[in-house]
Coordinates of C-alpha atoms in Angstrom, one line a residue:
V1 CA 0.0 0.0 0.0
H2 CA 1.3 3.4 -1.0
V3 CA -0.1 6.7 0.3
N4 CA 0.9 10.1 -1.3
A5 CA -2.0 12.1 0.0
G6 CA -3.1 14.3 2.9
S7 CA -2.1 14.0 6.5
T8 CA -5.3 12.0 7.4
E9 CA -4.4 9.2 5.0
R10 CA -0.8 9.1 6.1
R11 CA -1.9 9.0 9.8
T12 CA -4.4 6.2 9.0
L13 CA -1.8 4.1 7.3
L14 CA 0.7 4.6 10.0
Q15 CA -1.9 3.8 12.7
A16 CA -2.7 0.5 10.9
C17 CA 1.1 -0.3 10.9
I18 CA 1.2 0.4 14.6
T19 CA -1.7 -1.9 15.3
E20 CA -0.5 -4.6 13.0
H21 CA 3.2 -4.3 13.8
C22 CA 4.1 -3.8 10.1
V23 CA 7.1 -2.1 8.6
A24 CA 6.6 1.2 6.8
E25 CA 8.8 3.4 4.6
L26 CA 8.6 7.2 5.2
L27 CA 9.6 9.9 2.9
Y28 CA 11.0 12.3 5.5
Q29 CA 12.2 15.8 5.3
R30 CA 14.8 16.7 8.0
A31 CA 14.8 20.3 9.0
N32 CA 18.3 21.0 7.6
D33 CA 18.2 18.8 4.5
T34 CA 17.3 20.1 1.0
E35 CA 15.7 16.9 -0.1
P36 CA 13.6 14.3 1.7
T37 CA 14.9 10.8 2.1
W38 CA 13.2 7.4 2.5
R39 CA 13.4 5.8 6.0
R40 CA 12.4 2.2 6.8
V41 CA 10.8 2.1 10.2
T42 CA 8.5 0.1 12.5
P43 CA 6.0 2.6 13.8
L44 CA 5.2 2.3 17.6
G45 CA 2.9 5.3 18.3
F46 CA 2.1 9.0 18.1
V47 CA 3.0 11.7 20.6
H48 CA 1.7 15.3 20.8
A49 CA 4.2 17.7 22.3
S50 CA 5.1 21.4 21.9
G51 CA 2.1 21.9 19.6
A52 CA 3.1 19.2 17.0
W53 CA 2.5 15.5 16.4
F54 CA 5.4 13.1 16.3
L55 CA 5.7 9.5 15.2
V56 CA 7.8 7.3 17.5
A57 CA 9.3 4.4 15.5
F58 CA 12.0 1.8 15.5
N59 CA 14.5 2.7 12.8
D60 CA 15.5 -0.5 10.9
R61 CA 18.8 0.9 9.6
T62 CA 20.2 2.2 12.9
T63 CA 18.3 -0.2 15.2
D64 CA 17.5 2.8 17.3
L65 CA 14.3 4.4 18.6
R66 CA 13.6 7.6 16.6
V67 CA 11.1 10.4 16.6
F68 CA 9.8 11.9 13.4
R69 CA 7.8 15.1 13.2
F70 CA 4.6 14.2 11.5
D71 CA 4.3 17.3 9.4
R72 CA 7.7 16.4 7.8
I73 CA 6.5 13.0 6.6
A74 CA 5.8 13.7 2.9
D75 CA 4.8 10.1 1.9
V76 CA 4.2 6.7 3.4
R77 CA 4.5 3.2 2.0
R78 CA 3.5 0.0 3.7
T79 CA 6.0 -2.8 2.9
G80 CA 3.8 -5.8 3.7
E81 CA 6.4 -7.0 6.3
T82 CA 5.4 -7.6 9.9
L83 CA 7.7 -7.8 12.9
E84 CA 7.2 -8.9 16.5
P85 CA 6.3 -6.0 18.9
V86 CA 9.3 -4.2 20.3
E87 CA 9.8 -4.8 24.1
F88 CA 11.1 -1.9 26.2

């Protein structure tokens, strides 16, 4: 599944990935970068802080927990892969 639409569709797809423990790819624009890059993540949940929404996700490349500002996520793709839930 590939979503290149408004924030509601991106949030709905990411919420499904959270519930189903699936891997997603995010087209993410970092604040200081000129071009967005694709990130492969396992979404864990959303957090609202400082007036903005953030996606908390496990980054497959760095094997770290990362936080992505939701309004910087330009596109979302669901890979079809699922993973076991991450234990903290």
